[in-house]
Coordinates of C-alpha atoms in Angstrom, one line a residue:
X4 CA 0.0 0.0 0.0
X5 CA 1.6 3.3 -1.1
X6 CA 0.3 6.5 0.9
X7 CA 0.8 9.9 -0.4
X8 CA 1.3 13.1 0.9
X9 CA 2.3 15.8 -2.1
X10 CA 6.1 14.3 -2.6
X11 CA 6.8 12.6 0.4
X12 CA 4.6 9.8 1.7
X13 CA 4.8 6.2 2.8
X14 CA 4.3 2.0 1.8
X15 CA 3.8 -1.0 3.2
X16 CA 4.5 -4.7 2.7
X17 CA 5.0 -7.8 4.5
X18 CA 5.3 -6.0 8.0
X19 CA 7.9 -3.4 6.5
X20 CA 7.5 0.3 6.5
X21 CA 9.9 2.3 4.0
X22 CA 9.0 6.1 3.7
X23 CA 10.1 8.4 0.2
X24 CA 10.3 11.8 -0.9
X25 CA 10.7 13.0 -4.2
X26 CA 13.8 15.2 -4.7
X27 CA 16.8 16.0 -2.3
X28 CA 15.0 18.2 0.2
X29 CA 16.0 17.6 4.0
X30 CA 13.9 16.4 6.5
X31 CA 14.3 19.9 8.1
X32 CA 13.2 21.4 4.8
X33 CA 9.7 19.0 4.9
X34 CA 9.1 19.5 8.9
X35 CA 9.1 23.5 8.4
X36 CA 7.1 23.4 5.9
X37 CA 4.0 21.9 8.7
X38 CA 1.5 24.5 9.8
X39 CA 1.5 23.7 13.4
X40 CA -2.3 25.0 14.9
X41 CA -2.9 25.1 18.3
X42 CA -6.6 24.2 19.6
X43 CA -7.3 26.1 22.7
X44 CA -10.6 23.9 24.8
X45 CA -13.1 26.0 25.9
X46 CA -12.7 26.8 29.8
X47 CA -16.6 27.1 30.2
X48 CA -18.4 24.5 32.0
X49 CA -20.7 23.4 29.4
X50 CA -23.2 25.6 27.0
X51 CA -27.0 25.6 27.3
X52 CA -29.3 24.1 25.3
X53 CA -33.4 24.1 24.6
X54 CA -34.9 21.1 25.6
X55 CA -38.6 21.6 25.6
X56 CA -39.5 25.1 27.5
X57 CA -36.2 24.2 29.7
X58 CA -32.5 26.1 28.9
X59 CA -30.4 22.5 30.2
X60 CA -26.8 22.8 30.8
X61 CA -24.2 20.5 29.2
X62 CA -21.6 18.6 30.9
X63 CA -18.8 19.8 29.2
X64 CA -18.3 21.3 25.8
X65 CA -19.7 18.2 24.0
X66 CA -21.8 17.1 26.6
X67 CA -19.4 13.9 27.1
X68 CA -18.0 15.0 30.2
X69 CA -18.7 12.2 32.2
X70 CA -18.0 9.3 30.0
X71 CA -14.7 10.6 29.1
X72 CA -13.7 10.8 32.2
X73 CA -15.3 6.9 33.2
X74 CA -13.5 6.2 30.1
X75 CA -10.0 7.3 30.9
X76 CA -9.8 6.5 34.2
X77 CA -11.1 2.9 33.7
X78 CA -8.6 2.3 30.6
X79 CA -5.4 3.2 33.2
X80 CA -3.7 0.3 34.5
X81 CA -3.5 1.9 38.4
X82 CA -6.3 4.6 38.8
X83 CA -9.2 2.4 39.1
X84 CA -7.3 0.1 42.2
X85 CA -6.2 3.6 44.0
X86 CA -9.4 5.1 43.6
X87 CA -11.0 2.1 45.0
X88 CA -8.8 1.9 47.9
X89 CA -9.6 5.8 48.5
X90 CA -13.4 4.9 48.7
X91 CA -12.7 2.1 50.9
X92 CA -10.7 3.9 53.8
X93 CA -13.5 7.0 53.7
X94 CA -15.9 4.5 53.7
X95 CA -14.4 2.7 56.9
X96 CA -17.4 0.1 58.5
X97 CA -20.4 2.3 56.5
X98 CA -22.5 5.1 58.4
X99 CA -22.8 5.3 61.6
X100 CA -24.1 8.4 64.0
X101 CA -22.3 11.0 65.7
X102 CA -21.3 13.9 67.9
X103 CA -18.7 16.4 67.9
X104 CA -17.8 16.8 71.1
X105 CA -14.8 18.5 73.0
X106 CA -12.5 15.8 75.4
X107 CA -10.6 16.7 78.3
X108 CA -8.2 18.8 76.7
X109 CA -10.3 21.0 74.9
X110 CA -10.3 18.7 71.5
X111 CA -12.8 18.1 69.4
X112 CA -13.5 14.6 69.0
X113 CA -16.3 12.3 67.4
X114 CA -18.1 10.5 69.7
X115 CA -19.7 7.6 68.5
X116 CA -23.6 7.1 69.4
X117 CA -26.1 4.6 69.3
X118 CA -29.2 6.4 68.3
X119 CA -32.2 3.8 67.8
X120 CA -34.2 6.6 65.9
X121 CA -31.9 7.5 63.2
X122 CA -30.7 3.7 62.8
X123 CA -34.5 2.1 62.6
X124 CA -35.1 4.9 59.6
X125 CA -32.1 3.9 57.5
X126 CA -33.0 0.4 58.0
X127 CA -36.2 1.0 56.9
X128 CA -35.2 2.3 53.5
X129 CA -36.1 -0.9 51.5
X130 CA -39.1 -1.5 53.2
X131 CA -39.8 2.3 52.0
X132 CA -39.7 1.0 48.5
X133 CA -36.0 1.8 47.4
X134 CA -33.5 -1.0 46.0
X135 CA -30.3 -0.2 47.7
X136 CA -29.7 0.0 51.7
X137 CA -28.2 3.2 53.1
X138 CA -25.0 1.5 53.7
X139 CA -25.3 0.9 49.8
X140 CA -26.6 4.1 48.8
X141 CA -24.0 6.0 50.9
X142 CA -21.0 3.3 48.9
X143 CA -22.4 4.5 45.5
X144 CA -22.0 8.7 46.4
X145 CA -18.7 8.0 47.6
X146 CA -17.7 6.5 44.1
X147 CA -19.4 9.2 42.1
X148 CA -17.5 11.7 44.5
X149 CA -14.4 10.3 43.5
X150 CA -14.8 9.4 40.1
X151 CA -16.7 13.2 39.4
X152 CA -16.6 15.2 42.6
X153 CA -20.5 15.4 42.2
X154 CA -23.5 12.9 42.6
X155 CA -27.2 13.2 42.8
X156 CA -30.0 12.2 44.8
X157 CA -33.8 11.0 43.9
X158 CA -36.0 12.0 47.5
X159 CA -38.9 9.6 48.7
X160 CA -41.2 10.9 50.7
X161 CA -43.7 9.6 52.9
X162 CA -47.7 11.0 52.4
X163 CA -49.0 13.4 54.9
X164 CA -45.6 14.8 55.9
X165 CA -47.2 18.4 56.0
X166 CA -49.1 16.8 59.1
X167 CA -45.9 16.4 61.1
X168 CA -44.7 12.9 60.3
X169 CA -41.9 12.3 59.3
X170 CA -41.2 13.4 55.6
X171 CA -38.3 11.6 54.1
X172 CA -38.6 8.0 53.1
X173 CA -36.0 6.9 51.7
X174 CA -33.3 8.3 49.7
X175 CA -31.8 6.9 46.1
X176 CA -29.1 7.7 44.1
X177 CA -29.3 9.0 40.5
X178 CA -26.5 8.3 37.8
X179 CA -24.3 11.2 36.5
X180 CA -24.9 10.4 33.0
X181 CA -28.4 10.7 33.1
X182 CA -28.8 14.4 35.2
X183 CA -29.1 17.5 34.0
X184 CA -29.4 20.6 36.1
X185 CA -31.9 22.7 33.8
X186 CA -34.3 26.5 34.2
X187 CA -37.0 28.0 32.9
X188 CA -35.6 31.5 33.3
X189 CA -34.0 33.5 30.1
X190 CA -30.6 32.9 30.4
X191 CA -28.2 34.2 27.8
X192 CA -26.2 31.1 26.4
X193 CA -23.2 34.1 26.1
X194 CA -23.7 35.5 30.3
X195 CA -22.4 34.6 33.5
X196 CA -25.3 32.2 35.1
X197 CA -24.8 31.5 38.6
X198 CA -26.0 27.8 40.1
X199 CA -28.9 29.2 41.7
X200 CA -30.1 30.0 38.7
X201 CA -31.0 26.1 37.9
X202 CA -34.4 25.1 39.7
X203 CA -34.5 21.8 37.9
X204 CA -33.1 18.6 37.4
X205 CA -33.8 16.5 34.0
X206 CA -33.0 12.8 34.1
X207 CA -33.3 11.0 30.6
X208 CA -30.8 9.2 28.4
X209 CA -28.3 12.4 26.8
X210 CA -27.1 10.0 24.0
X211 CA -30.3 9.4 22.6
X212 CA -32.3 12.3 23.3
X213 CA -35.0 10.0 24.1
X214 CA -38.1 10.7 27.2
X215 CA -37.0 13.3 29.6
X216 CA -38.5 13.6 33.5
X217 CA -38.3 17.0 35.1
X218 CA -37.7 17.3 38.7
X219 CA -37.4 20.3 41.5
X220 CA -34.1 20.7 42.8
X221 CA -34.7 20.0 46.1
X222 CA -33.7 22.5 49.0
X223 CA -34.3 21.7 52.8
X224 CA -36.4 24.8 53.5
X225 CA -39.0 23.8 50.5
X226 CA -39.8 20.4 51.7
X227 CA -43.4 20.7 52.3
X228 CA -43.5 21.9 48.4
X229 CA -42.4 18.5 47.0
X230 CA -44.0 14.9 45.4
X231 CA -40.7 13.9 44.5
X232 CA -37.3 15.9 44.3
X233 CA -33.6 15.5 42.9
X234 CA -30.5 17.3 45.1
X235 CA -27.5 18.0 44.0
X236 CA -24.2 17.5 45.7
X237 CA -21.0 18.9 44.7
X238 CA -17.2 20.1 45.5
X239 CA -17.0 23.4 45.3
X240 CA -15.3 24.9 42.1
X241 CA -14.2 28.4 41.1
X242 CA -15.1 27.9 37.9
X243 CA -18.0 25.0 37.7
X244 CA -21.7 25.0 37.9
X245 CA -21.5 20.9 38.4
X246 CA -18.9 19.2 40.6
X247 CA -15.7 18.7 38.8
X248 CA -12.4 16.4 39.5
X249 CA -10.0 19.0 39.6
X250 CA -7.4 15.9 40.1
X251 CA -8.7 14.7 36.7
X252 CA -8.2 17.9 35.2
X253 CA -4.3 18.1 36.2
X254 CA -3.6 15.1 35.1
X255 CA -5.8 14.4 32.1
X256 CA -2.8 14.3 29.5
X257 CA -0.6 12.5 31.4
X258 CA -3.9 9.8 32.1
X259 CA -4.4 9.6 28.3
X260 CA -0.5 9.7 27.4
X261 CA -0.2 6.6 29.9
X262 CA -3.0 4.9 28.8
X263 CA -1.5 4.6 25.0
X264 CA 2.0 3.9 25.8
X265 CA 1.2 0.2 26.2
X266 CA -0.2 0.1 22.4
X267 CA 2.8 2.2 21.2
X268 CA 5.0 -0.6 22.7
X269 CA 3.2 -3.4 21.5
X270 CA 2.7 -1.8 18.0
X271 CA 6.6 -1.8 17.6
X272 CA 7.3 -5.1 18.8
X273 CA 4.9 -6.0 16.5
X274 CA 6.0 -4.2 13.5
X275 CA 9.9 -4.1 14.7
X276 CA 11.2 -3.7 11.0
X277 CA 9.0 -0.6 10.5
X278 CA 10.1 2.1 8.4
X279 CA 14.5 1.2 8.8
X280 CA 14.4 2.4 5.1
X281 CA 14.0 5.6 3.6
X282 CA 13.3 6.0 -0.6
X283 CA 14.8 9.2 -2.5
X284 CA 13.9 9.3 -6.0
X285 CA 15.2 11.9 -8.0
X286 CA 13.3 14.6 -10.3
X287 CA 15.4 13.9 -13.1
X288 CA 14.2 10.5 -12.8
X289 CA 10.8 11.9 -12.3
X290 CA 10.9 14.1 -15.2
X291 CA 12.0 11.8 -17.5
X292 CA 9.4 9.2 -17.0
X293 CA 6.8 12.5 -17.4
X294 CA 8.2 13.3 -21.2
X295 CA 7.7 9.4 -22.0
X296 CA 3.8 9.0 -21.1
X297 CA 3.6 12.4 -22.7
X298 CA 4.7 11.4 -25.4
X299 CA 3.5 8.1 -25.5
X300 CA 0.1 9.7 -25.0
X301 CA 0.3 11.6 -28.1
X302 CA 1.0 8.3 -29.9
X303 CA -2.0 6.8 -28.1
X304 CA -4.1 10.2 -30.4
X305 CA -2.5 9.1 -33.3
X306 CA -3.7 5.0 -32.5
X307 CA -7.2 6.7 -31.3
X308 CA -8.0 8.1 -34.8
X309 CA -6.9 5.0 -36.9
X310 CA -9.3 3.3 -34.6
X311 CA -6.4 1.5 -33.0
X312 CA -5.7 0.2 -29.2
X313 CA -3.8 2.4 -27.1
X314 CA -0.4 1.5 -25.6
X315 CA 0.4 1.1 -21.8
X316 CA 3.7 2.3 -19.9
X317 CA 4.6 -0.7 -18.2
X318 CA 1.3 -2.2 -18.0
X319 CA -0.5 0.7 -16.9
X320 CA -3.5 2.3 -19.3
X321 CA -2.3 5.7 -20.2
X322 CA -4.4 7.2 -22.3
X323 CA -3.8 9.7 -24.9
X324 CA -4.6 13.0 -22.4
X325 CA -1.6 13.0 -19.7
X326 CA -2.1 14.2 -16.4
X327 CA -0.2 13.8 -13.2
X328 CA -2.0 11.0 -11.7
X329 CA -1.1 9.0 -14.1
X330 CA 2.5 9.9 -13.6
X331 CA 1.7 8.9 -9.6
X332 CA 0.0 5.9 -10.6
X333 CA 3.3 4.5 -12.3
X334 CA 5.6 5.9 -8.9
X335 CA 3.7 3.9 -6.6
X336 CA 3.8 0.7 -9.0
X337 CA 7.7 0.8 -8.6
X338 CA 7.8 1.7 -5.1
X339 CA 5.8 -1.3 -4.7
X340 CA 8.0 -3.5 -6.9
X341 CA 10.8 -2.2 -4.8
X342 CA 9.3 -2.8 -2.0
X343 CA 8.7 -6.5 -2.7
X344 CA 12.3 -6.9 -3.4
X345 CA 13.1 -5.4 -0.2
X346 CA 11.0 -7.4 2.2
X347 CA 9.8 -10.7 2.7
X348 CA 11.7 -14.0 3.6
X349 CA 11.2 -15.2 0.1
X350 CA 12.5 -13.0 -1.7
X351 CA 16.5 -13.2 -0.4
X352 CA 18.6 -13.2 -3.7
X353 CA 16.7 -11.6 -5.7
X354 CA 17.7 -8.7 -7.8
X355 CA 16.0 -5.1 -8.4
X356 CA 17.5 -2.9 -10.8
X357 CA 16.6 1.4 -12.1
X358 CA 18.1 2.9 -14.6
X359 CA 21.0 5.5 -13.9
X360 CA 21.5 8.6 -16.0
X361 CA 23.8 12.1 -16.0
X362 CA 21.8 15.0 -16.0
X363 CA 22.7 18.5 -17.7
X364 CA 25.8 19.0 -15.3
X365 CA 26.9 15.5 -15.9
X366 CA 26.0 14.7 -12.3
X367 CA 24.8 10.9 -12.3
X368 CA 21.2 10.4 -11.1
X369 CA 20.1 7.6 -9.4
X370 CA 17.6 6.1 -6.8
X371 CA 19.3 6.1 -3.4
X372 CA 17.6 3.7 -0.5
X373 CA 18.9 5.4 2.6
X374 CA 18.9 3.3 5.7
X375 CA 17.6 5.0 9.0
X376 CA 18.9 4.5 12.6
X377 CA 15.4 4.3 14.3
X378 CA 17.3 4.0 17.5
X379 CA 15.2 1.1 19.0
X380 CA 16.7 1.0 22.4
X381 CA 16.3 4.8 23.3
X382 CA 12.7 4.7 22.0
X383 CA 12.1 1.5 24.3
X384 CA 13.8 3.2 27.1
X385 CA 11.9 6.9 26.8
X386 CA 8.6 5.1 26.9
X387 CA 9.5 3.4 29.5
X388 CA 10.6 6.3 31.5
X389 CA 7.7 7.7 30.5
X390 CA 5.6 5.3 31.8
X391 CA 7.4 5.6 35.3
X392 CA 6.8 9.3 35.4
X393 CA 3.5 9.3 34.9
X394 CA 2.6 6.8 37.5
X395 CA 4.2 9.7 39.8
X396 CA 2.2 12.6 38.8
X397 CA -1.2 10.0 38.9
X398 CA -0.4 9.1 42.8
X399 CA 0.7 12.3 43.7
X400 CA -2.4 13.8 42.1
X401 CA -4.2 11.7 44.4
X402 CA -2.4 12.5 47.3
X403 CA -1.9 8.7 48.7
X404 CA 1.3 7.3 49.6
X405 CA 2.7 3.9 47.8
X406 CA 2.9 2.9 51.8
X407 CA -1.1 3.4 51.4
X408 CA -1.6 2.7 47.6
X409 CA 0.6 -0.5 47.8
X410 CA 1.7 0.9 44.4
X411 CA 5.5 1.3 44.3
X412 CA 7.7 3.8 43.2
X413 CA 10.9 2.7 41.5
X414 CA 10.7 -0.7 42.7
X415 CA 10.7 0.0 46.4
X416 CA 7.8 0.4 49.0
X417 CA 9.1 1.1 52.3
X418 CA 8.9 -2.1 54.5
X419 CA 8.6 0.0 57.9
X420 CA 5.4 -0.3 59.5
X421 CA 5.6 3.1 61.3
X422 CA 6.0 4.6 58.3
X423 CA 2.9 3.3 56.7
X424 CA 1.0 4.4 59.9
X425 CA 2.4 7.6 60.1
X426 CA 1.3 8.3 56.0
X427 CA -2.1 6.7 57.0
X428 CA -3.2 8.9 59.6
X429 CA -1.9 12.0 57.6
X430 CA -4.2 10.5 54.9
X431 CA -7.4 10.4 57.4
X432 CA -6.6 14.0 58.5
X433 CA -7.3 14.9 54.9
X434 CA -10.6 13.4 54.6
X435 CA -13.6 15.2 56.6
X436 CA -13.7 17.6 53.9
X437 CA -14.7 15.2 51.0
X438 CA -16.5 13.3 53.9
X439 CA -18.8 16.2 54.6
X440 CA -20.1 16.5 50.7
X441 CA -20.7 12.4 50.0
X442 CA -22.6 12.7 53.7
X443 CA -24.5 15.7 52.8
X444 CA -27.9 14.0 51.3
X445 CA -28.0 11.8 54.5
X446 CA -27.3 14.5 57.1
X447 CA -29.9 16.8 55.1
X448 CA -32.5 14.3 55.7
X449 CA -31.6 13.8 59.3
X450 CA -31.6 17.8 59.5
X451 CA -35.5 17.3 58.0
X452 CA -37.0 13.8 59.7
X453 CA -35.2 14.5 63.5
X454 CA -35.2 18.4 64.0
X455 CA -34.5 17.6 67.5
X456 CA -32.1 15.4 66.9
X457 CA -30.0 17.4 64.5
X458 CA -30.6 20.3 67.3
X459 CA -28.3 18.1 69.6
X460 CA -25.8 17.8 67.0
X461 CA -26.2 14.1 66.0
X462 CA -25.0 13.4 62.4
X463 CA -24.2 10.6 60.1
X464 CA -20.8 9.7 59.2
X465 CA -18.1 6.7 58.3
X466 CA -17.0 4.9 61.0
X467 CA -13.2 4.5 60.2
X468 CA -10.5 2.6 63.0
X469 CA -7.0 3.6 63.2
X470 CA -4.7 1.0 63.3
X471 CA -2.4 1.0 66.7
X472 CA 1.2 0.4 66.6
X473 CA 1.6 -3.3 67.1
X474 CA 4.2 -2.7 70.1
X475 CA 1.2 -1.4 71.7
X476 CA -1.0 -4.0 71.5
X477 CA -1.3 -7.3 73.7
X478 CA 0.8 -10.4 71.8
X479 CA -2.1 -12.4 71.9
X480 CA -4.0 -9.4 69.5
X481 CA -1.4 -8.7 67.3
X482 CA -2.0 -9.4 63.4
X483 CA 0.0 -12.1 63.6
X484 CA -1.7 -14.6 65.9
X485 CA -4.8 -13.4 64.1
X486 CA -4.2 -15.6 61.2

């Protein structure tokens, strides 16, 4: 197969690669001749569009936000595993209820409660007509935290709760791809719109364009108002109506670079002979092939009028009007007769031979096949390095330790156990924050069902046990007689 790109280009045969240009340029000359364009993406959060009498804001510029970030975090070799491992150390033993109290020395502290109210209404939840259990439900917005730094929420409520009773049922969680915050109001595609400015939510399937539901977005203080509502939960972003992973962002080239360096490695080992030639043919050459089908296509006029078959150049029809394909057409006929000479087991022995002729300044002109030093072991090597680097800048994005991540760097986890204590506990200090937004549905409806409750200052959280140092624990509870 003979690609081409004006006079330089490429062909293939029998796993071989050989590129060609026509004339004696240099490779300097053909690289500054490429009109390098830079792409700037759009820093907005997404655009609005008209879906019925709503104004629905996109996720993103395409509105493929989330799946391109599902898909290149699930396509990396190591993000999926750390991420997991984040969502299992917030997630601890699952929800539990709470205090914040101060100790003895004038720390605040959690104190763990039983509280039989709040505990019978989260076990109550499937009863209530909901599929997943709270420890379930509270899992899932954990994940969609991590993975988007937003989630959603579908609200169940119980009939008659503007009698007193108690007005949440249940709670359920609503996938990312399908929710759309979304306004009535006149809002100028080209303005600055503020998040307040989205009373809805719009669930429905954004690939297809299929049914839409529309939904309040639901807000404590309107409770009485609702049949059925959708909250939205987010991290806070400068720059972001909907919840975005500002890690993902940082490292979204070096996630996408790492997740094609294995198929640039296994593409050369399985073409490793690609492209060790390189193909000059001359102009002269060129040329002088252009004045024979000229003039054999003015023979082919002559043939044409005695009613006579045309003649072909080489076995390729000609014609009796020349043009430049034609003149093409015959290049990439000997490039691939070349090429067949030059590759392939069964072809060892075999001869190829061009003509070689002086031109005006008695130079001699010839094809010249130019072997290049791909330099196999430095590209091997650079990917490689490559590879290492960008394992760095994904765990460092995600602030965890190899001690935590069991993910090494260069080789070498450190075997002390203090030290993966110590880099623990650092990691827990960072984690109320995130803890506070993928708890925020639950403690909301704890805020609505136990006012008095809430009023004391009992919350839901995630239970999570720090480890002691093994010197001081009892040797009859240490992990090793635990086997």
């Amino acid at each position: 197969m003979v690609e081409n790109y004006g006079r330089y280009g490429y062909l293939t045969a029998d796993n071989s690669v050989y590129t060609f240009q026509v004339g004696g340029d240099s490779i300097q000359d053909i690289l500054g001749g490429i009109d390098e364009r830079i792409f700037r993406p759009s820093l907005r959060d997404g655009h609005l569009v008209q879906v019925g009498k709503y104004r629905v804001l996109t996720r993103g510029h395409n509105d493929t936000q989330i799946e391109e970030i599902s898909r290149d975090i699930k396509s990396n070799r190591l993000m999926p595993e750390v991420i997991e491992k984040q969502i299992k150390i917030m997630f601890g033993l699952g929800v539990h209820v709470y205090k914040v109290e101060f100790d003895d020395n004038g720390h605040l502290i959690r104190k763990w409660v039983n509280c039989p109210e709040i505990m019978a209404w989260l076990k109550s939840w499937e009863d209530n007509g909901v599929t997943d259990d709270y420890n379930d439900f509270a899992l899932s917005c954990v994940r969609r935290y991590y993975y988007f730094e937003d989630y959603f929420v579908k609200w169940h409520f119980f009939r008659g709760k503007s009698i007193g009773k108690m007005p949440v049922a249940a709670l359920e969680l609503v996938d990312n791809s399908r929710v759309r915050l979304a306004t009535e109001k006149e809002l100028s595609p080209f303005g600055n719109f503020e998040y307040d400015d989205f009373t809805h939510v719009m669930v429905g399937d954004w690939r297809y364009r299929g049914e839409f539901k529309v939904y309040p977005k639901f807000k404590v203080r309107d409770i009485a108002k609702y049949s059925v509502a959708i909250s939205h939960h987010a991290n806070d972003d400068i720059d972001s109506i909907y919840g975005r992973s500002k890690s993902y962002d940082g490292i979204r080239e070096w996630l996408r670079a790492a997740n094609e360096n294995p198929k640039f490695i296994r593409s050369f080992l399985r073409n490793a002979m690609a492209a060790k030639m390189h193909i000059i043919i001359p102009n002269d050459w060129v040329e002088s092939k252009k004045s024979q089908i000229k003039s054999l296509c003015e023979y082919n006029r002559n043939l044409q009028k005695s009613n006579k078959e045309c003649v072909k150049f080489n076995g390729i029809e000609i014609g009796s009007e020349y043009n430049d394909a034609i003149l093409m057409r015959y290049i990439n006929v000997e490039l691939e007769r070349l090429t067949s000479y030059l590759s392939g087991s069964g072809n060892q022995g075999k001869l190829f031979s061009t003509f070689s002729f002086q031109d005006k300044n008695g130079q001699e002109v010839r094809w010249k096949i130019e072997q290049v030093d791909l330099k196999y072991k430095e590209y091997i090597e650079s990917l490689l390095a490559f590879d290492r680097r960008a394992d760095e800048v994904l765990l460092s994005a995600k602030g965890i330790d190899p001690s935590i991540s069991n993910v090494s760097k260069e080789g070498v986890i450190s075997k002390s156990g203090s030290d993966a204590l110590y880099n623990y506990i650092i990691y827990l200090l960072q984690l109320p924050a995130p803890e506070k937004i993928c708890c925020d549905a639950l403690n909301m409806a704890v805020r609505a069902n136990f006012p008095h409750l809430w009023a004391q200052g009992y919350m839901l959280g995630f239970y999570r046990q720090v480890p002691e140092k093994q010197e001081n624990i009892s040797p009859s509870n240490r992990l090793k007689n635990n086997e």
